[in-house]
């Protein structure tokens, strides 16, 4: 089991995945809340059945899998529906994240989550690292990467904590306005600190 868990977060397009990918090359186990969130809505999982029951069969594809595009439209258009979805998914996600954190073997492990603080997942961690980028950088990266409209990116950003809230909550901050090499150098440096840190 890892000695302690580092929560890594950042808004959409901030470079959180590039950061956690580099931590993995340094031998650190990464538990990714986005991957777990997809796993808990696979066919046969109770969360998928609960989602279909609440939102109706139109959120399912013909093969029974989740129609993410339809569900995304519903929940980003209506905050009450987003809360309903979170009430179904967050407990299931949290339970699986906890299990995976307990199974981690590296000196410390990372729980990567875009909603680290909003979802209460920070309670599973002993320290937090924010991968920070300006709103303009976030918009540019996310639209380039995902090919979605600026309006949809802004809706996702609006559902997340503001940059100011994240900066206030984080124990450590890495600014990711530059190149991938600059990001990786900052990670190399902070990794040394983390190897020596005791919770």
PDB file of C-alpha atoms in Angstrom:
ATOM      1  CA  UNK A   1       0.000   0.000   0.000  1.00  0.00           C
ATOM      2  CA  UNK A   2       1.214   3.538  -0.781  1.00  0.00           C
ATOM      3  CA  UNK A   3       2.297   5.579   2.259  1.00  0.00           C
ATOM      4  CA  UNK A   4      -0.037   8.423   1.332  1.00  0.00           C
ATOM      5  CA  UNK A   5      -2.320   9.731  -1.423  1.00  0.00           C
ATOM      6  CA  UNK A   6      -1.782  12.930  -3.413  1.00  0.00           C
ATOM      7  CA  UNK A   7      -4.883  14.477  -4.954  1.00  0.00           C
ATOM      8  CA  UNK A   8      -4.158  16.025  -8.356  1.00  0.00           C
ATOM      9  CA  UNK A   9      -6.725  18.314  -9.929  1.00  0.00           C
ATOM     10  CA  UNK A  10      -7.137  21.035 -12.515  1.00  0.00           C
ATOM     11  CA  UNK A  11      -9.846  22.524 -14.673  1.00  0.00           C
ATOM     12  CA  UNK A  12     -10.644  21.277 -18.164  1.00  0.00           C
ATOM     13  CA  UNK A  13      -7.681  21.871 -20.481  1.00  0.00           C
ATOM     14  CA  UNK A  14      -5.272  22.625 -17.625  1.00  0.00           C
ATOM     15  CA  UNK A  15      -2.969  19.695 -18.437  1.00  0.00           C
ATOM     16  CA  UNK A  16      -3.871  17.393 -15.553  1.00  0.00           C
ATOM     17  CA  UNK A  17      -3.517  14.263 -17.720  1.00  0.00           C
ATOM     18  CA  UNK A  18      -0.139  15.356 -19.118  1.00  0.00           C
ATOM     19  CA  UNK A  19       0.967  15.837 -15.511  1.00  0.00           C
ATOM     20  CA  UNK A  20      -0.268  12.489 -14.206  1.00  0.00           C
ATOM     21  CA  UNK A  21       1.165  10.693 -17.269  1.00  0.00           C
ATOM     22  CA  UNK A  22       4.587  12.075 -16.298  1.00  0.00           C
ATOM     23  CA  UNK A  23       4.155  11.052 -12.657  1.00  0.00           C
ATOM     24  CA  UNK A  24       3.507   7.515 -13.969  1.00  0.00           C
ATOM     25  CA  UNK A  25       6.840   7.541 -15.841  1.00  0.00           C
ATOM     26  CA  UNK A  26       8.425   8.331 -12.448  1.00  0.00           C
ATOM     27  CA  UNK A  27       6.898   5.133 -11.049  1.00  0.00           C
ATOM     28  CA  UNK A  28       3.903   6.613  -9.269  1.00  0.00           C
ATOM     29  CA  UNK A  29       0.563   4.767  -9.357  1.00  0.00           C
ATOM     30  CA  UNK A  30      -2.262   6.956 -10.674  1.00  0.00           C
ATOM     31  CA  UNK A  31      -5.898   6.297  -9.857  1.00  0.00           C
ATOM     32  CA  UNK A  32      -7.974   8.308 -12.339  1.00  0.00           C
ATOM     33  CA  UNK A  33     -11.478   9.371 -11.289  1.00  0.00           C
ATOM     34  CA  UNK A  34     -12.479   9.906 -14.942  1.00  0.00           C
ATOM     35  CA  UNK A  35     -11.653   6.265 -15.757  1.00  0.00           C
ATOM     36  CA  UNK A  36     -13.486   5.051 -12.654  1.00  0.00           C
ATOM     37  CA  UNK A  37     -16.472   7.242 -13.579  1.00  0.00           C
ATOM     38  CA  UNK A  38     -16.647   5.426 -16.923  1.00  0.00           C
ATOM     39  CA  UNK A  39     -16.236   1.997 -15.305  1.00  0.00           C
ATOM     40  CA  UNK A  40     -19.144   2.432 -12.888  1.00  0.00           C
ATOM     41  CA  UNK A  41     -21.613   3.073 -15.740  1.00  0.00           C
ATOM     42  CA  UNK A  42     -20.710  -0.040 -17.778  1.00  0.00           C
ATOM     43  CA  UNK A  43     -23.424  -2.592 -18.556  1.00  0.00           C
ATOM     44  CA  UNK A  44     -24.144  -4.654 -15.453  1.00  0.00           C
ATOM     45  CA  UNK A  45     -23.181  -1.922 -12.989  1.00  0.00           C
ATOM     46  CA  UNK A  46     -25.908  -0.765 -10.598  1.00  0.00           C
ATOM     47  CA  UNK A  47     -25.166   2.930 -11.284  1.00  0.00           C
ATOM     48  CA  UNK A  48     -26.123   2.469 -14.961  1.00  0.00           C
ATOM     49  CA  UNK A  49     -29.465   0.929 -14.003  1.00  0.00           C
ATOM     50  CA  UNK A  50     -30.111   3.790 -11.564  1.00  0.00           C
ATOM     51  CA  UNK A  51     -29.283   6.386 -14.251  1.00  0.00           C
ATOM     52  CA  UNK A  52     -31.677   4.751 -16.749  1.00  0.00           C
ATOM     53  CA  UNK A  53     -34.383   4.585 -14.079  1.00  0.00           C
ATOM     54  CA  UNK A  54     -34.032   8.285 -13.215  1.00  0.00           C
ATOM     55  CA  UNK A  55     -33.380   9.817 -16.657  1.00  0.00           C
ATOM     56  CA  UNK A  56     -35.324   7.366 -18.858  1.00  0.00           C
ATOM     57  CA  UNK A  57     -34.329   4.812 -21.474  1.00  0.00           C
ATOM     58  CA  UNK A  58     -33.370   7.538 -23.975  1.00  0.00           C
ATOM     59  CA  UNK A  59     -30.022   7.925 -22.150  1.00  0.00           C
ATOM     60  CA  UNK A  60     -29.152   4.392 -23.282  1.00  0.00           C
ATOM     61  CA  UNK A  61     -27.881   3.373 -26.727  1.00  0.00           C
ATOM     62  CA  UNK A  62     -29.524   0.510 -28.607  1.00  0.00           C
ATOM     63  CA  UNK A  63     -26.901  -1.895 -27.205  1.00  0.00           C
ATOM     64  CA  UNK A  64     -27.690  -0.847 -23.620  1.00  0.00           C
ATOM     65  CA  UNK A  65     -24.586   1.288 -23.090  1.00  0.00           C
ATOM     66  CA  UNK A  66     -24.798   4.827 -21.784  1.00  0.00           C
ATOM     67  CA  UNK A  67     -25.432   7.548 -24.357  1.00  0.00           C
ATOM     68  CA  UNK A  68     -23.049  10.115 -22.894  1.00  0.00           C
ATOM     69  CA  UNK A  69     -23.956  12.854 -25.377  1.00  0.00           C
ATOM     70  CA  UNK A  70     -27.670  12.716 -24.470  1.00  0.00           C
ATOM     71  CA  UNK A  71     -26.948  12.563 -20.739  1.00  0.00           C
ATOM     72  CA  UNK A  72     -24.430  15.429 -20.976  1.00  0.00           C
ATOM     73  CA  UNK A  73     -27.023  17.649 -22.688  1.00  0.00           C
ATOM     74  CA  UNK A  74     -29.580  16.930 -19.957  1.00  0.00           C
ATOM     75  CA  UNK A  75     -27.289  17.533 -16.983  1.00  0.00           C
ATOM     76  CA  UNK A  76     -25.497  20.624 -18.291  1.00  0.00           C
ATOM     77  CA  UNK A  77     -28.851  22.238 -19.162  1.00  0.00           C
ATOM     78  CA  UNK A  78     -30.351  21.658 -15.707  1.00  0.00           C
ATOM     79  CA  UNK A  79     -28.381  21.950 -12.428  1.00  0.00           C
ATOM     80  CA  UNK A  80     -31.010  19.874 -10.579  1.00  0.00           C
ATOM     81  CA  UNK A  81     -30.500  16.999 -13.010  1.00  0.00           C
ATOM     82  CA  UNK A  82     -26.726  17.280 -12.630  1.00  0.00           C
ATOM     83  CA  UNK A  83     -27.168  16.979  -8.859  1.00  0.00           C
ATOM     84  CA  UNK A  84     -29.371  13.914  -9.393  1.00  0.00           C
ATOM     85  CA  UNK A  85     -26.685  12.300 -11.552  1.00  0.00           C
ATOM     86  CA  UNK A  86     -23.992  13.102  -8.983  1.00  0.00           C
ATOM     87  CA  UNK A  87     -26.113  11.574  -6.208  1.00  0.00           C
ATOM     88  CA  UNK A  88     -26.129   8.316  -8.198  1.00  0.00           C
ATOM     89  CA  UNK A  89     -22.532   8.267  -9.392  1.00  0.00           C
ATOM     90  CA  UNK A  90     -20.422   9.936  -6.687  1.00  0.00           C
ATOM     91  CA  UNK A  91     -20.877   7.280  -3.956  1.00  0.00           C
ATOM     92  CA  UNK A  92     -20.071   4.476  -6.426  1.00  0.00           C
ATOM     93  CA  UNK A  93     -17.037   6.365  -7.750  1.00  0.00           C
ATOM     94  CA  UNK A  94     -15.799   7.152  -4.249  1.00  0.00           C
ATOM     95  CA  UNK A  95     -16.036   3.512  -3.143  1.00  0.00           C
ATOM     96  CA  UNK A  96     -14.036   2.284  -6.149  1.00  0.00           C
ATOM     97  CA  UNK A  97     -11.452   5.070  -5.796  1.00  0.00           C
ATOM     98  CA  UNK A  98     -10.964   4.103  -2.164  1.00  0.00           C
ATOM     99  CA  UNK A  99     -10.398   0.442  -3.139  1.00  0.00           C
ATOM    100  CA  UNK A 100      -7.872   1.406  -5.831  1.00  0.00           C
ATOM    101  CA  UNK A 101      -6.038   3.827  -3.520  1.00  0.00           C
ATOM    102  CA  UNK A 102      -5.695   1.057  -0.926  1.00  0.00           C
ATOM    103  CA  UNK A 103      -4.233  -1.269  -3.594  1.00  0.00           C
ATOM    104  CA  UNK A 104      -1.590   1.234  -4.829  1.00  0.00           C
ATOM    105  CA  UNK A 105       2.019   0.088  -4.388  1.00  0.00           C
ATOM    106  CA  UNK A 106       4.188   3.154  -5.184  1.00  0.00           C
ATOM    107  CA  UNK A 107       5.888   5.326  -2.465  1.00  0.00           C
ATOM    108  CA  UNK A 108       2.904   7.665  -2.727  1.00  0.00           C
ATOM    109  CA  UNK A 109      -0.057   7.344  -5.077  1.00  0.00           C
ATOM    110  CA  UNK A 110      -2.086   9.888  -7.028  1.00  0.00           C
ATOM    111  CA  UNK A 111      -5.843  10.295  -7.081  1.00  0.00           C
ATOM    112  CA  UNK A 112      -6.443  12.382 -10.226  1.00  0.00           C
ATOM    113  CA  UNK A 113      -9.841  14.058 -10.335  1.00  0.00           C
ATOM    114  CA  UNK A 114     -11.243  17.139 -12.080  1.00  0.00           C
ATOM    115  CA  UNK A 115     -13.767  17.415  -9.215  1.00  0.00           C
ATOM    116  CA  UNK A 116     -11.386  16.596  -6.360  1.00  0.00           C
ATOM    117  CA  UNK A 117     -12.810  19.177  -3.961  1.00  0.00           C
ATOM    118  CA  UNK A 118     -16.350  19.555  -5.329  1.00  0.00           C
ATOM    119  CA  UNK A 119     -17.064  15.813  -5.070  1.00  0.00           C
ATOM    120  CA  UNK A 120     -15.550  15.355  -1.605  1.00  0.00           C
ATOM    121  CA  UNK A 121     -12.863  13.025  -3.051  1.00  0.00           C
ATOM    122  CA  UNK A 122     -10.204  15.201  -1.393  1.00  0.00           C
ATOM    123  CA  UNK A 123     -11.151  13.395   1.838  1.00  0.00           C
ATOM    124  CA  UNK A 124      -9.365  10.324   0.407  1.00  0.00           C
ATOM    125  CA  UNK A 125      -6.077  12.274   0.094  1.00  0.00           C
ATOM    126  CA  UNK A 126      -3.456  13.692   2.479  1.00  0.00           C
ATOM    127  CA  UNK A 127      -2.179  16.486   0.208  1.00  0.00           C
ATOM    128  CA  UNK A 128      -3.310  18.176  -3.010  1.00  0.00           C
ATOM    129  CA  UNK A 129      -1.609  19.478  -6.153  1.00  0.00           C
ATOM    130  CA  UNK A 130      -3.318  21.825  -8.595  1.00  0.00           C
ATOM    131  CA  UNK A 131      -2.240  21.916 -12.241  1.00  0.00           C
ATOM    132  CA  UNK A 132      -3.130  25.533 -12.948  1.00  0.00           C
ATOM    133  CA  UNK A 133      -3.746  27.358 -16.229  1.00  0.00           C
ATOM    134  CA  UNK A 134      -5.510  30.578 -17.161  1.00  0.00           C
ATOM    135  CA  UNK A 135      -9.069  30.440 -18.484  1.00  0.00           C
ATOM    136  CA  UNK A 136      -7.846  31.473 -21.953  1.00  0.00           C
ATOM    137  CA  UNK A 137      -5.321  28.616 -21.970  1.00  0.00           C
ATOM    138  CA  UNK A 138      -7.979  26.154 -20.765  1.00  0.00           C
ATOM    139  CA  UNK A 139     -10.391  27.184 -23.531  1.00  0.00           C
ATOM    140  CA  UNK A 140      -7.739  27.008 -26.245  1.00  0.00           C
ATOM    141  CA  UNK A 141      -6.437  23.576 -25.175  1.00  0.00           C
ATOM    142  CA  UNK A 142      -9.841  22.003 -24.573  1.00  0.00           C
ATOM    143  CA  UNK A 143     -11.351  23.151 -27.882  1.00  0.00           C
ATOM    144  CA  UNK A 144      -8.241  21.995 -29.772  1.00  0.00           C
ATOM    145  CA  UNK A 145      -8.195  18.607 -28.030  1.00  0.00           C
ATOM    146  CA  UNK A 146     -11.902  17.757 -27.776  1.00  0.00           C
ATOM    147  CA  UNK A 147     -13.297  19.504 -30.842  1.00  0.00           C
ATOM    148  CA  UNK A 148     -16.297  20.710 -28.836  1.00  0.00           C
ATOM    149  CA  UNK A 149     -17.822  24.180 -28.930  1.00  0.00           C
ATOM    150  CA  UNK A 150     -16.615  26.997 -26.706  1.00  0.00           C
ATOM    151  CA  UNK A 151     -20.129  27.117 -25.195  1.00  0.00           C
ATOM    152  CA  UNK A 152     -19.881  23.475 -24.095  1.00  0.00           C
ATOM    153  CA  UNK A 153     -16.404  24.000 -22.640  1.00  0.00           C
ATOM    154  CA  UNK A 154     -17.676  27.046 -20.745  1.00  0.00           C
ATOM    155  CA  UNK A 155     -20.597  24.956 -19.414  1.00  0.00           C
ATOM    156  CA  UNK A 156     -18.131  22.340 -18.136  1.00  0.00           C
ATOM    157  CA  UNK A 157     -15.975  25.093 -16.594  1.00  0.00           C
ATOM    158  CA  UNK A 158     -19.066  26.581 -14.926  1.00  0.00           C
ATOM    159  CA  UNK A 159     -19.839  23.184 -13.340  1.00  0.00           C
ATOM    160  CA  UNK A 160     -16.323  23.050 -11.846  1.00  0.00           C
ATOM    161  CA  UNK A 161     -14.894  25.190  -9.086  1.00  0.00           C
ATOM    162  CA  UNK A 162     -13.477  28.520 -10.203  1.00  0.00           C
ATOM    163  CA  UNK A 163      -9.738  28.908 -10.643  1.00  0.00           C
ATOM    164  CA  UNK A 164      -9.677  31.069  -7.484  1.00  0.00           C
ATOM    165  CA  UNK A 165     -11.437  28.370  -5.426  1.00  0.00           C
ATOM    166  CA  UNK A 166      -8.994  25.705  -6.622  1.00  0.00           C
ATOM    167  CA  UNK A 167      -5.957  27.909  -5.921  1.00  0.00           C
ATOM    168  CA  UNK A 168      -7.243  28.549  -2.396  1.00  0.00           C
ATOM    169  CA  UNK A 169      -7.867  24.842  -1.726  1.00  0.00           C
ATOM    170  CA  UNK A 170      -4.639  23.353  -3.133  1.00  0.00           C
ATOM    171  CA  UNK A 171      -1.597  22.622  -0.956  1.00  0.00           C
ATOM    172  CA  UNK A 172       0.734  22.845  -3.973  1.00  0.00           C
ATOM    173  CA  UNK A 173       0.378  24.516  -7.384  1.00  0.00           C
ATOM    174  CA  UNK A 174       2.168  23.938 -10.691  1.00  0.00           C
ATOM    175  CA  UNK A 175       1.614  26.583 -13.362  1.00  0.00           C
ATOM    176  CA  UNK A 176       1.121  24.971 -16.766  1.00  0.00           C
ATOM    177  CA  UNK A 177       1.230  27.877 -19.198  1.00  0.00           C
ATOM    178  CA  UNK A 178       4.406  26.735 -20.981  1.00  0.00           C
ATOM    179  CA  UNK A 179       5.710  23.675 -22.789  1.00  0.00           C
ATOM    180  CA  UNK A 180       5.307  20.020 -21.836  1.00  0.00           C
ATOM    181  CA  UNK A 181       9.042  19.968 -21.010  1.00  0.00           C
ATOM    182  CA  UNK A 182       8.561  22.832 -18.531  1.00  0.00           C
ATOM    183  CA  UNK A 183       5.626  21.023 -16.930  1.00  0.00           C
ATOM    184  CA  UNK A 184       7.679  17.826 -16.622  1.00  0.00           C
ATOM    185  CA  UNK A 185      10.615  19.665 -15.028  1.00  0.00           C
ATOM    186  CA  UNK A 186       8.322  21.132 -12.368  1.00  0.00           C
ATOM    187  CA  UNK A 187       6.934  17.642 -11.717  1.00  0.00           C
ATOM    188  CA  UNK A 188      10.445  16.173 -11.427  1.00  0.00           C
ATOM    189  CA  UNK A 189      11.241  18.784  -8.773  1.00  0.00           C
ATOM    190  CA  UNK A 190       8.065  18.379  -6.728  1.00  0.00           C
ATOM    191  CA  UNK A 191       8.302  14.566  -7.000  1.00  0.00           C
ATOM    192  CA  UNK A 192      11.539  14.729  -4.961  1.00  0.00           C
ATOM    193  CA  UNK A 193       9.706  16.717  -2.280  1.00  0.00           C
ATOM    194  CA  UNK A 194       6.882  14.181  -2.244  1.00  0.00           C
ATOM    195  CA  UNK A 195       9.244  11.208  -1.891  1.00  0.00           C
ATOM    196  CA  UNK A 196      10.586  12.769   1.321  1.00  0.00           C
ATOM    197  CA  UNK A 197       7.235  14.007   2.651  1.00  0.00           C
ATOM    198  CA  UNK A 198       5.505  12.263   5.547  1.00  0.00           C
ATOM    199  CA  UNK A 199       1.802  12.934   6.212  1.00  0.00           C
TER     200      UNK A 199
END
